[in-house]
Amino acid sequence: MPDGSLDRLKREGRIVVVGASLAGLRAAETLRDKGFEGTLTMIGDEPYEPYDRPPLSKQVLLGKATADHTALPRRREIDAEWRLGVPASGLDMATRRVKLADGDEVPYDRLMIATGVRARPWPNEAEGELDGVFVLRTRDDGVGLARHLDAGPRRVLVIGAGFTGSEIASACRERGLEVTVAERGDAPLVGALGGVIGAVAAEMHRENGVDLRTGVMVTRLEGDTTGRVRAAHFSDGTTLECDVVVVSLGAQRNTEWLAGSGLGAGPRGIACDAGCRAFDVRGIVTDDVFVAGDVARSPHPLFGYQFLSLEHWGNAVAQAETAAHNMLSESSDRRPHIWVPAFWSSQFGVNIKSVGVPSMGTEIMITQGSRAERRFTGVYGYQGRVIGAVTFDNCRWLQFYEQQIEATAPFPPPFPTVDRRSDGQRPIPADFPDPSVPTHGPTITLSGYSPADRRMTFTPAGH
Amino acid sequence: MRLVVDLNRCQGYAQCAFLAPDVFAMHGDEGLLYDPEAESAQRERVAQAVAACPVQAILVDEMDMAAAGRTAASAEAPHA
Ligand SMILES: Cc1cc2nc3c(=O)[nH]c(=O)nc-3n(C[C@H](O)[C@H](O)[C@H](O)COP(=O)(O)OP(=O)(O)OC[C@H]3O[C@@H](n4cnc5c(N)ncnc54)[C@H](O)[C@@H]3O)c2cc1C
Ligand code: SF4
């Protein structure tokens, strides 16, 4: 839309949101809040209205809620045209149209992409389709898994000990189910929080009766004659009988539908500027395509302007609000999305929270409490500054460290007054694994500086 | 009625669990579990919890609240 036509966009424009979940809904609400009166179309491949995912690995598995009862509350009426149960299959940026898998096309003046991520499936398709084998990302997954756990399986195998895998194992134990966790890394949560905290997580698993096996891979799942899973084979040659398997190997970004569209979208997400405007494959920022939530990667000034991909609930909300605001603003009124990453998890009765980018940290110092008590604050340092923090049952300290991160405060923290036990005398190496080893669970990825993954051949003029 | 708690914000003050124990429960020392789709009979209590949460972490469906006439929105917050 040419300059000066913002009022017309607000009055009679067409805004299309692809991805009808947390980020999509909050963007839609913000658009209406900001006075958008035009046509709003919400496109979602799931047949359900937007629902909340975090309860799927917590309340739902504990039987405190059901997966079909996590529909998100609305902050206001959004008066949208809903196209649910049909995926977007393509994008034509020149004619500004979203193509749908049912053959329809929806024109837009502004487009908001919030297609999120999906669970990485078990690599062997036939084994992944055995009855009793699950991933956990969607409401349907949650319904199926909860039903299988209700049936009282003899043993559950969780493959991958990231946040989601650990939460599933914790819920199983709380229900009295036998559970084995297989993790390729040295400990649970190492990719997100490093080996020092991973060791605490490993103790928590074992104390709670989880059969935790680290440094091991599941090589094969085996079914019985009726197509139900019955056993798993491990890289150390052992076999485990199990009748439910949850594959919890992290996520893949939902960007395939944008292939060939010319948008800077790839396996690492959709690159955008700090104002949530998507880049095209040439590294040029678009004016009418915005992104938010798990599918986005955007540069962050606190982390060296590197592109940051977050699989965090709070980020989806905040980024959606910023994207929607900018979509309806003149360039001088736009805001950057410079949210400090924040995340929570709950497992084995312990409340785990983090801020900043712990995985950038090279050192950690326990500044409050102690690891042995499972109640502490760990602060991560990177090149002499505070870059992240984690708390185990100590969340009221988090805000303080969030301010420290924002202020690029020095590391190790110098304050002499804090409650420092023997744990906290000095920083120790945070012990993150080789970054090329994939991590699991909702976490943070720093994905470099390049706006688009696709390389171009550079041919200087006149040659 | 639908609700969601921003657990980044929640600091485990347990006001909600005290005011609407059928909807909110502490899980461990500072974790919170809640029923995202509470019975409508709980509307009044949930509204009290929303008002009492010291960090305003509880979001309740706008349409549900409109139906409740926002009667409890002015309820005394025990923190105040
Ligand atoms: C089990 C589980 C537990 C979690 N726990 C926590 C937690 O404790 N703390 C935390 O901070 N975060 C947690 N998260 C992460 C959090 O849920 C996500 O960050 C959040 O859902 C991101 O929202 P989103 O809208 O960006 O993406 P999503 O919620 O992934 O939504 C994207 C939507 O787009 C749809 N879609 C994809 N492709 C297309 C297409 N081509 N056309 C149409 N629609 C499409 C998808 O089906 C989906 O409905 C958890 C996630 C899961 C799965
Ligand atoms: S009252 Fe608010 S801060 Fe306290 S537990 Fe409930 S939601 Fe959390």
Coordinates of C-alpha atoms and ligand atoms in Angstrom, one line a residue:
Chain A
M1 CA 0.0 0.0 0.0
P2 CA 1.4 3.4 -0.9
D3 CA 2.2 5.9 1.8
G4 CA -0.6 7.8 3.3
S5 CA -3.1 5.0 2.8
L6 CA -2.8 3.7 6.3
D7 CA -6.2 5.1 7.2
R8 CA -7.7 3.3 4.2
L9 CA -6.0 0.0 5.3
K10 CA -7.5 0.4 8.7
R11 CA -10.9 1.1 7.4
E12 CA -11.3 -1.3 4.6
G13 CA -8.0 -3.3 4.2
R14 CA -7.6 -7.0 4.1
I15 CA -5.4 -8.7 6.7
V16 CA -4.7 -12.4 6.5
V17 CA -3.2 -14.3 9.4
V18 CA -1.7 -17.8 8.6
G19 CA -1.4 -20.0 11.7
A20 CA -4.4 -19.8 14.0
S21 CA -2.8 -20.4 17.4
L22 CA -1.3 -18.4 20.1
A23 CA 0.6 -15.8 18.1
G24 CA -2.1 -15.6 15.4
L25 CA -4.9 -15.0 17.9
R26 CA -3.0 -12.4 19.9
A27 CA -2.0 -10.6 16.7
A28 CA -5.7 -10.6 15.6
E29 CA -6.8 -9.1 18.9
T30 CA -4.2 -6.4 18.8
L31 CA -5.2 -5.5 15.2
R32 CA -8.8 -4.9 16.3
D33 CA -7.6 -3.1 19.4
K34 CA -5.6 -0.7 17.2
G35 CA -8.7 0.1 15.2
F36 CA -8.5 -2.2 12.3
E37 CA -12.0 -2.4 10.8
G38 CA -11.3 -4.2 7.6
T39 CA -11.5 -7.9 6.7
L40 CA -9.6 -10.3 8.9
T41 CA -9.0 -13.9 7.8
M42 CA -7.6 -16.5 10.1
I43 CA -6.2 -19.5 8.3
G44 CA -5.3 -22.6 10.4
D45 CA -4.6 -26.2 9.3
E46 CA -5.9 -27.6 12.6
P47 CA -9.7 -27.9 12.8
Y48 CA -9.8 -26.2 16.2
E49 CA -9.9 -22.6 17.3
P50 CA -6.7 -21.4 19.0
Y51 CA -5.8 -23.4 22.0
D52 CA -3.0 -23.4 24.6
R53 CA -0.2 -25.9 24.3
P54 CA 1.8 -25.8 27.5
P55 CA -0.9 -27.6 29.5
L56 CA -0.6 -30.5 27.1
S57 CA 2.5 -31.8 28.8
K58 CA 1.5 -30.7 32.3
Q59 CA -2.2 -30.5 33.5
V60 CA -3.5 -32.7 30.7
L61 CA -1.1 -35.7 31.5
L62 CA -1.8 -35.3 35.2
G63 CA -5.5 -35.6 34.5
K64 CA -6.2 -32.1 35.9
A65 CA -7.5 -30.9 32.5
T66 CA -8.4 -32.5 29.2
A67 CA -6.6 -31.7 25.9
D68 CA -9.9 -30.6 24.2
H69 CA -10.4 -28.0 27.0
T70 CA -7.5 -25.7 26.5
A71 CA -9.0 -23.2 24.1
L72 CA -7.4 -19.8 24.6
P73 CA -9.4 -17.1 26.3
R74 CA -10.2 -14.1 24.1
R75 CA -9.1 -10.7 25.2
R76 CA -11.8 -9.2 22.9
E77 CA -14.1 -10.1 20.0
I78 CA -12.0 -10.3 16.8
D79 CA -14.8 -10.6 14.2
A80 CA -12.7 -12.8 11.8
E81 CA -13.4 -15.1 8.9
W82 CA -12.1 -18.4 10.1
R83 CA -10.7 -20.9 7.6
L84 CA -9.9 -23.8 9.9
G85 CA -8.8 -27.3 8.9
V86 CA -7.2 -26.1 5.7
P87 CA -3.4 -25.5 5.4
A88 CA -2.0 -22.6 3.5
S89 CA 0.0 -24.2 0.7
G90 CA 1.7 -21.2 -1.1
L91 CA 2.3 -17.5 -1.2
D92 CA 2.4 -15.2 -4.2
M93 CA 4.0 -12.0 -3.0
A94 CA 3.7 -10.2 -6.3
T95 CA -0.1 -10.5 -6.5
R96 CA -0.5 -10.7 -2.6
R97 CA -2.3 -13.9 -2.4
V98 CA -2.2 -16.8 0.0
K99 CA -3.0 -20.1 -1.6
L100 CA -4.9 -22.8 0.3
A101 CA -4.6 -26.5 0.0
D102 CA -8.3 -26.7 -1.1
G103 CA -7.5 -24.6 -4.2
D104 CA -8.8 -21.4 -2.8
E105 CA -6.8 -18.1 -2.8
V106 CA -7.1 -15.4 -0.2
P107 CA -5.9 -11.9 -1.2
Y108 CA -4.3 -9.6 1.4
D109 CA -3.0 -6.1 1.8
R110 CA -1.0 -7.2 4.9
L111 CA 0.0 -10.8 5.8
M112 CA 0.9 -12.1 9.2
I113 CA 2.7 -15.5 9.3
A114 CA 2.5 -17.4 12.6
T115 CA 2.8 -21.0 11.5
G116 CA 4.9 -22.1 14.4
V117 CA 6.8 -25.4 14.6
R118 CA 5.8 -29.0 14.7
A119 CA 7.2 -32.0 16.6
R120 CA 10.1 -33.7 14.9
P121 CA 8.7 -37.1 14.0
W122 CA 10.4 -40.4 14.6
P123 CA 12.8 -40.9 11.7
N124 CA 11.5 -44.3 10.7
E125 CA 8.0 -43.6 9.4
A126 CA 6.6 -47.2 9.8
E127 CA 7.9 -47.4 13.4
G128 CA 6.5 -43.9 14.1
E129 CA 3.0 -45.1 13.0
L130 CA 2.9 -48.0 15.4
D131 CA 0.0 -47.8 17.8
G132 CA 1.2 -46.4 21.1
V133 CA 3.9 -44.1 19.6
F134 CA 3.3 -40.4 20.0
V135 CA 4.8 -37.0 19.6
L136 CA 3.3 -34.2 21.7
R137 CA 2.5 -30.9 20.0
T138 CA -1.1 -30.7 19.1
R139 CA -4.4 -31.1 20.9
D140 CA -5.0 -34.4 19.0
D141 CA -1.6 -35.7 20.3
G142 CA -2.6 -34.7 23.8
V143 CA -5.9 -36.5 23.6
G144 CA -4.3 -39.7 22.3
L145 CA -1.5 -39.8 24.8
A146 CA -3.7 -39.1 27.7
R147 CA -6.0 -41.9 26.7
H148 CA -3.0 -44.3 26.5
L149 CA -1.7 -43.2 29.9
D150 CA -5.2 -43.7 31.4
A151 CA -5.2 -47.3 30.2
G152 CA -2.3 -48.0 32.6
P153 CA 0.6 -49.0 30.4
R154 CA 3.2 -51.2 31.9
R155 CA 6.1 -48.9 30.8
V156 CA 6.4 -45.7 29.0
L157 CA 9.5 -44.8 27.0
V158 CA 10.3 -41.1 26.5
I159 CA 12.9 -40.5 23.8
G160 CA 14.6 -37.1 24.4
A161 CA 15.0 -35.3 27.8
G162 CA 14.4 -31.7 26.8
F163 CA 11.8 -29.7 28.6
T164 CA 8.8 -31.5 27.1
G165 CA 10.3 -35.0 27.5
S166 CA 11.2 -34.3 31.1
E167 CA 7.7 -32.9 31.8
I168 CA 6.1 -36.1 30.3
A169 CA 8.4 -38.3 32.4
S170 CA 7.5 -36.3 35.5
A171 CA 3.7 -36.6 34.9
C172 CA 4.1 -40.3 34.3
R173 CA 5.8 -40.8 37.7
E174 CA 3.3 -38.7 39.5
R175 CA 0.6 -41.0 38.1
G176 CA 2.6 -44.0 39.3
L177 CA 3.6 -45.2 35.9
E178 CA 6.9 -46.9 35.1
V179 CA 8.9 -44.7 32.8
T180 CA 12.3 -44.9 31.0
V181 CA 13.9 -41.8 29.5
A182 CA 16.5 -42.2 26.8
E183 CA 18.7 -39.2 26.1
R184 CA 21.5 -39.0 23.6
G185 CA 23.3 -36.2 25.6
D186 CA 24.9 -36.6 28.9
A187 CA 21.9 -35.3 31.0
P188 CA 18.4 -33.9 30.6
L189 CA 18.1 -30.2 29.6
V190 CA 21.8 -29.9 28.7
G191 CA 21.1 -28.2 25.4
A192 CA 19.1 -25.5 27.1
L193 CA 20.8 -25.1 30.4
G194 CA 24.2 -26.8 30.2
G195 CA 25.8 -29.7 32.0
V196 CA 26.0 -28.1 35.5
I197 CA 22.2 -27.8 35.6
G198 CA 21.7 -30.9 33.6
A199 CA 23.4 -32.9 36.4
V200 CA 20.7 -31.5 38.8
A201 CA 18.0 -32.5 36.4
A202 CA 19.4 -36.0 36.1
E203 CA 19.3 -36.4 39.9
M204 CA 15.7 -35.2 39.9
H205 CA 14.7 -37.8 37.4
R206 CA 16.4 -40.6 39.3
E207 CA 15.2 -39.5 42.7
N208 CA 11.7 -39.6 41.4
G209 CA 12.0 -43.2 40.1
V210 CA 12.7 -42.5 36.4
D211 CA 14.9 -45.0 34.7
L212 CA 17.1 -42.4 33.0
R213 CA 19.5 -43.6 30.4
T214 CA 21.9 -41.0 29.0
G215 CA 24.5 -41.2 26.3
V216 CA 22.3 -43.6 24.5
M217 CA 20.2 -43.6 21.4
V218 CA 17.1 -45.6 20.5
T219 CA 17.8 -47.4 17.3
R220 CA 14.6 -49.2 16.6
L221 CA 11.0 -49.5 17.7
E222 CA 9.4 -52.9 17.4
G223 CA 5.7 -53.6 17.1
D224 CA 3.7 -56.8 17.8
T225 CA 1.5 -58.5 15.2
T226 CA -1.4 -56.2 15.8
G227 CA 0.7 -53.1 15.1
R228 CA 1.1 -52.0 18.7
V229 CA 4.6 -50.9 19.9
R230 CA 6.0 -53.5 22.3
A231 CA 9.8 -52.8 22.6
A232 CA 12.6 -50.5 21.8
H233 CA 16.2 -51.3 20.9
F234 CA 19.0 -49.1 22.2
S235 CA 22.5 -48.3 20.7
D236 CA 24.1 -50.1 23.7
G237 CA 22.6 -53.4 22.6
T238 CA 19.9 -53.5 25.2
T239 CA 16.1 -53.9 24.6
L240 CA 13.3 -52.4 26.6
E241 CA 9.7 -53.6 26.7
C242 CA 7.3 -50.7 26.6
D243 CA 3.8 -50.1 25.4
V244 CA 3.8 -46.3 25.1
V245 CA 6.6 -44.4 23.4
V246 CA 6.7 -40.6 23.3
V247 CA 9.1 -39.2 20.8
S248 CA 10.3 -35.8 22.1
L249 CA 13.1 -34.8 19.8
G250 CA 12.5 -31.1 19.4
A251 CA 10.7 -29.3 16.6
Q252 CA 10.8 -28.3 13.0
R253 CA 9.7 -25.0 11.6
N254 CA 6.6 -24.9 9.5
T255 CA 8.0 -23.1 6.5
E256 CA 7.7 -25.6 3.7
W257 CA 4.6 -24.0 2.3
L258 CA 6.7 -20.9 1.5
A259 CA 9.1 -22.7 -0.7
G260 CA 9.6 -20.9 -3.9
S261 CA 7.7 -17.8 -2.7
G262 CA 10.8 -15.7 -2.5
L263 CA 10.4 -15.1 1.2
G264 CA 13.5 -15.6 3.4
A265 CA 12.1 -18.8 4.9
G266 CA 13.9 -22.0 5.5
P267 CA 14.4 -24.8 8.0
R268 CA 15.6 -22.3 10.6
G269 CA 12.5 -20.2 10.3
I270 CA 11.5 -17.0 8.7
A271 CA 14.0 -14.1 9.1
C272 CA 12.6 -10.7 10.0
D273 CA 13.8 -7.4 11.1
A274 CA 13.4 -6.2 14.7
G275 CA 10.0 -4.8 13.7
C276 CA 8.8 -8.3 12.6
R277 CA 8.8 -7.5 8.9
A278 CA 9.9 -10.6 6.9
F279 CA 13.0 -10.6 4.7
D280 CA 12.9 -11.9 1.2
V281 CA 15.5 -14.2 -0.1
R282 CA 17.6 -11.3 -1.3
G283 CA 17.8 -10.0 2.3
I284 CA 15.5 -7.1 1.5
V285 CA 12.8 -6.4 4.1
T286 CA 9.2 -6.6 2.9
D287 CA 6.6 -4.0 3.8
D288 CA 3.5 -6.1 3.9
V289 CA 4.6 -9.5 5.3
F290 CA 5.1 -9.8 9.1
V291 CA 6.0 -12.8 11.2
A292 CA 5.7 -13.8 14.9
G293 CA 6.0 -16.7 17.3
D294 CA 8.0 -19.9 17.0
V295 CA 8.4 -19.6 13.3
A296 CA 10.2 -16.3 13.4
R297 CA 13.9 -15.5 13.8
S298 CA 14.7 -11.9 14.5
P299 CA 17.8 -9.9 15.4
H300 CA 18.2 -8.9 19.1
P301 CA 20.4 -6.0 20.2
L302 CA 21.2 -7.7 23.6
F303 CA 22.6 -10.7 21.9
G304 CA 24.9 -9.0 19.3
Y305 CA 22.1 -8.6 16.8
Q306 CA 22.3 -12.2 16.0
F307 CA 19.1 -13.8 14.8
L308 CA 17.3 -15.5 17.6
S309 CA 14.7 -18.2 17.3
L310 CA 12.6 -18.8 20.3
E311 CA 10.1 -21.6 21.1
H312 CA 8.6 -19.6 24.0
W313 CA 5.0 -18.9 24.9
G314 CA 5.7 -15.4 26.1
N315 CA 7.7 -14.5 23.0
A316 CA 4.7 -15.6 20.8
V317 CA 2.4 -13.2 22.6
A318 CA 4.8 -10.3 22.7
Q319 CA 6.0 -10.6 19.1
A320 CA 2.5 -11.0 17.8
E321 CA 1.5 -7.7 19.6
T322 CA 4.5 -5.9 18.1
A323 CA 3.9 -7.3 14.6
A324 CA 0.3 -6.2 14.7
H325 CA 1.2 -2.8 16.0
N326 CA 3.8 -2.3 13.3
M327 CA 1.4 -3.6 10.6
L328 CA -0.9 -0.6 11.3
S329 CA 1.8 2.0 11.9
E330 CA 3.7 4.6 9.9
S331 CA 7.4 3.8 9.9
S332 CA 8.1 6.5 12.5
D333 CA 5.7 4.8 15.0
R334 CA 7.0 1.3 14.7
R335 CA 8.4 -0.5 17.7
P336 CA 11.2 -3.1 17.8
H337 CA 10.6 -6.5 19.3
I338 CA 13.4 -6.7 21.9
W339 CA 11.8 -8.9 24.4
V340 CA 14.1 -10.6 26.8
P341 CA 13.6 -14.3 26.3
A342 CA 11.7 -15.9 29.3
F343 CA 10.5 -19.4 29.8
W344 CA 9.1 -21.7 32.4
S345 CA 8.7 -25.4 33.0
S346 CA 7.4 -27.5 35.8
Q347 CA 8.7 -31.0 36.5
F348 CA 9.0 -33.3 39.5
G349 CA 7.2 -30.6 41.6
V350 CA 10.0 -28.1 40.9
N351 CA 9.3 -24.8 39.1
I352 CA 12.0 -24.1 36.6
K353 CA 12.3 -20.7 34.9
S354 CA 14.8 -19.0 32.8
V355 CA 15.5 -15.6 31.3
G356 CA 18.0 -14.4 28.7
V357 CA 20.0 -16.9 26.6
P358 CA 21.6 -19.3 29.0
S359 CA 22.9 -21.4 26.1
M360 CA 25.2 -18.4 25.1
G361 CA 26.8 -18.6 28.6
T362 CA 30.2 -20.1 29.0
E363 CA 30.2 -19.9 32.8
I364 CA 27.6 -20.3 35.5
M365 CA 27.6 -19.1 39.1
I366 CA 25.0 -20.2 41.7
T367 CA 24.1 -16.9 43.3
Q368 CA 21.3 -18.0 45.6
G369 CA 20.4 -21.2 47.4
S370 CA 22.1 -24.5 46.5
R371 CA 21.7 -27.2 43.9
A372 CA 21.5 -29.9 46.6
E373 CA 18.3 -28.3 48.0
R374 CA 16.8 -28.0 44.4
R375 CA 16.2 -24.3 45.2
F376 CA 18.7 -22.0 43.6
T377 CA 19.4 -19.3 41.1
G378 CA 22.1 -19.8 38.5
V379 CA 23.5 -16.9 36.5
Y380 CA 25.2 -17.4 33.2
G381 CA 28.1 -15.3 32.1
Y382 CA 29.4 -14.6 28.6
Q383 CA 32.5 -12.5 27.9
G384 CA 32.3 -10.8 31.3
R385 CA 28.6 -10.0 31.3
V386 CA 25.4 -11.5 32.5
I387 CA 23.7 -13.2 29.6
G388 CA 21.0 -15.5 31.2
A389 CA 19.7 -16.9 34.5
V390 CA 17.8 -20.0 35.6
T391 CA 15.9 -20.6 38.8
F392 CA 14.7 -23.8 40.4
D393 CA 11.9 -22.9 42.9
N394 CA 13.4 -19.4 43.2
C395 CA 11.5 -17.5 40.7
R396 CA 11.2 -14.2 42.6
W397 CA 14.9 -13.6 41.8
L398 CA 14.4 -13.8 38.1
Q399 CA 13.2 -10.3 37.6
F400 CA 16.3 -8.9 39.2
Y401 CA 18.5 -10.9 36.8
E402 CA 16.4 -9.9 33.9
Q403 CA 17.3 -6.3 34.7
Q404 CA 21.0 -7.3 34.9
I405 CA 20.8 -8.9 31.5
E406 CA 19.1 -5.8 30.0
A407 CA 21.7 -3.6 31.6
T408 CA 24.6 -5.9 30.3
A409 CA 25.8 -6.1 33.9
P410 CA 29.2 -7.5 34.6
F411 CA 29.8 -11.2 35.3
P412 CA 30.5 -12.6 37.8
P413 CA 28.0 -10.5 39.7
P414 CA 29.9 -8.5 42.3
F415 CA 27.2 -8.0 45.0
P416 CA 28.5 -9.2 48.4
T417 CA 25.1 -9.3 50.1
V418 CA 23.4 -12.1 48.3
D419 CA 22.8 -15.4 49.9
R420 CA 25.8 -17.4 48.7
R421 CA 26.4 -20.9 49.9
S422 CA 29.4 -23.0 49.2
D423 CA 28.0 -23.6 45.7
G424 CA 28.3 -19.9 44.8
Q425 CA 31.9 -18.9 45.7
R426 CA 33.0 -18.6 42.1
P427 CA 31.8 -19.2 38.5
I428 CA 32.4 -22.6 37.0
P429 CA 32.2 -23.7 33.3
A430 CA 28.5 -24.0 32.3
D431 CA 29.4 -27.1 30.3
F432 CA 27.2 -26.8 27.2
P433 CA 27.6 -29.6 24.7
D434 CA 28.9 -29.0 21.2
P435 CA 26.4 -26.6 19.6
S436 CA 26.2 -28.8 16.5
V437 CA 24.5 -31.5 18.6
P438 CA 20.8 -30.8 18.3
T439 CA 18.9 -30.0 21.4
H440 CA 15.4 -30.9 22.4
G441 CA 12.4 -29.1 23.9
P442 CA 11.4 -25.5 23.7
T443 CA 14.5 -23.5 23.8
I444 CA 16.5 -20.8 22.1
T445 CA 18.6 -20.9 19.0
L446 CA 21.0 -18.3 17.9
S447 CA 21.1 -18.6 14.2
G448 CA 23.8 -16.2 13.0
Y449 CA 23.5 -13.0 11.1
S450 CA 22.3 -14.0 7.6
P451 CA 18.8 -12.8 6.8
A452 CA 18.0 -15.6 4.5
D453 CA 19.3 -19.1 4.4
R454 CA 19.5 -19.2 0.6
R455 CA 22.8 -18.2 -0.8
M456 CA 23.0 -16.1 -4.0
T457 CA 25.7 -15.8 -6.5
F458 CA 27.2 -12.3 -6.3
T459 CA 28.0 -10.9 -9.7
P460 CA 29.3 -7.3 -9.5
A461 CA 28.0 -4.9 -12.1
G462 CA 29.9 -4.6 -15.3
H463 CA 31.2 -8.2 -15.3
Chain B
M1 CA -15.1 -20.3 31.2
R2 CA -11.7 -20.1 29.7
L3 CA -8.6 -18.9 31.3
V4 CA -4.9 -18.8 31.0
V5 CA -2.1 -17.9 33.4
D6 CA 1.0 -16.2 32.2
L7 CA 3.4 -18.4 34.1
N8 CA 6.4 -16.2 33.2
R9 CA 4.7 -13.6 35.3
C10 CA 3.3 -15.8 38.1
Q11 CA 5.4 -15.7 41.2
G12 CA 3.6 -18.4 43.1
Y13 CA 1.9 -16.1 45.5
A14 CA -1.0 -18.6 45.7
Q15 CA -3.7 -16.0 46.1
C16 CA -5.6 -17.7 43.3
A17 CA -5.4 -21.1 44.8
F18 CA -6.7 -19.7 48.1
L19 CA -9.6 -17.9 46.4
A20 CA -10.6 -20.5 43.8
P21 CA -9.2 -23.8 45.0
D22 CA -11.2 -25.8 42.5
V23 CA -9.6 -24.0 39.6
F24 CA -6.0 -23.2 40.8
A25 CA -3.7 -25.4 42.8
M26 CA -0.1 -25.1 43.9
H27 CA 2.1 -27.9 42.6
G28 CA 5.2 -28.1 44.6
D29 CA 6.5 -24.9 46.4
E30 CA 5.9 -22.4 43.7
G31 CA 4.5 -24.1 40.6
L32 CA 0.9 -23.5 39.7
L33 CA -1.6 -25.9 38.0
Y34 CA -4.9 -24.6 36.8
D35 CA -7.9 -25.8 34.9
P36 CA -8.0 -23.9 31.6
E37 CA -11.7 -24.4 31.2
A38 CA -13.3 -23.9 34.6
E39 CA -16.9 -24.6 35.4
S40 CA -19.0 -21.5 34.9
A41 CA -20.1 -21.9 38.6
Q42 CA -16.6 -20.8 39.4
R43 CA -16.9 -17.5 37.6
E44 CA -17.2 -15.4 40.7
R45 CA -14.3 -17.0 42.5
V46 CA -12.1 -16.8 39.4
A47 CA -12.9 -13.1 39.0
Q48 CA -11.8 -12.7 42.6
A49 CA -8.6 -14.5 41.8
V50 CA -8.0 -12.3 38.8
A51 CA -8.4 -9.2 40.9
A52 CA -6.2 -10.6 43.7
C53 CA -3.3 -11.8 41.7
P54 CA -0.5 -9.4 42.7
V55 CA 1.2 -9.7 39.3
Q56 CA -2.0 -9.8 37.1
A57 CA -1.0 -13.0 35.5
I58 CA -4.5 -14.5 35.1
L59 CA -6.3 -13.8 31.9
V60 CA -10.0 -14.7 31.6
D61 CA -12.1 -14.8 28.5
E62 CA -13.5 -11.3 27.9
M63 CA -16.9 -12.7 26.7
D64 CA -17.2 -14.8 29.9
M65 CA -16.5 -11.8 32.0
A66 CA -19.0 -9.7 30.2
A67 CA -21.6 -12.4 31.0
A68 CA -20.6 -12.3 34.7
G69 CA -21.3 -8.5 34.7
R70 CA -17.8 -8.0 36.1
T71 CA -19.4 -8.2 39.6
A72 CA -16.3 -9.3 41.2
A73 CA -13.9 -7.0 39.4
S74 CA -13.9 -4.6 42.3
A75 CA -13.4 -7.4 44.9
E76 CA -11.0 -6.5 47.7
A77 CA -7.5 -7.7 46.9
P78 CA -6.1 -9.3 50.0
H79 CA -2.7 -7.9 49.1
A80 CA -3.8 -4.3 49.0
Ligands
LIG1 C1 3.7 -29.7 24.9 C2 4.2 -28.3 24.9 C3 4.6 -27.7 26.1 C4 5.0 -26.4 26.1 N1 5.4 -25.8 27.3 C5 5.9 -24.5 27.3 C6 6.2 -23.9 28.5 O1 6.2 -24.5 29.6 N2 6.7 -22.7 28.5 C7 6.8 -22.0 27.3 O2 7.3 -20.8 27.3 N3 6.5 -22.5 26.1 C8 6.0 -23.8 26.1 N4 5.6 -24.4 24.9 C9 5.8 -23.6 23.7 C10 4.6 -22.8 23.3 O3 3.5 -23.5 23.3 C11 4.9 -22.1 21.9 O4 6.0 -21.2 22.0 C12 3.7 -21.4 21.3 O5 2.6 -22.3 21.1 C13 4.1 -20.7 20.0 O6 2.9 -20.2 19.4 P1 2.8 -19.9 17.8 O7 1.5 -19.4 17.6 O8 4.0 -19.2 17.4 O9 3.0 -21.4 17.2 P2 2.1 -22.7 17.3 O10 1.4 -22.7 18.6 O11 3.0 -23.8 16.9 O12 1.0 -22.5 16.2 C14 1.2 -22.5 14.8 C15 -0.1 -22.9 14.2 O13 0.0 -22.8 12.8 C16 -0.5 -24.0 12.2 N5 0.1 -24.1 10.8 C17 1.3 -24.6 10.5 N6 1.5 -24.6 9.2 C18 0.3 -24.1 8.6 C19 -0.1 -23.8 7.3 N7 0.7 -24.0 6.2 N8 -1.3 -23.3 7.1 C20 -2.1 -23.1 8.2 N9 -1.8 -23.3 9.4 C21 -0.6 -23.8 9.7 C22 -0.1 -25.1 13.1 O14 -0.8 -26.3 12.9 C23 -0.4 -24.4 14.5 O15 -1.8 -24.5 14.8 C24 5.2 -25.7 24.9 C25 4.8 -26.3 23.7 C26 4.3 -27.6 23.7 C27 4.0 -28.3 22.4
SF4_2 S1 -2.2 -15.3 42.4 FE1 -1.1 -14.8 40.5 S2 1.1 -14.9 41.1 FE2 -0.1 -16.0 42.7 S3 -0.1 -18.1 42.1 FE3 -1.9 -17.2 41.3 S4 -1.4 -16.6 39.2 FE4 0.5 -16.9 40.3

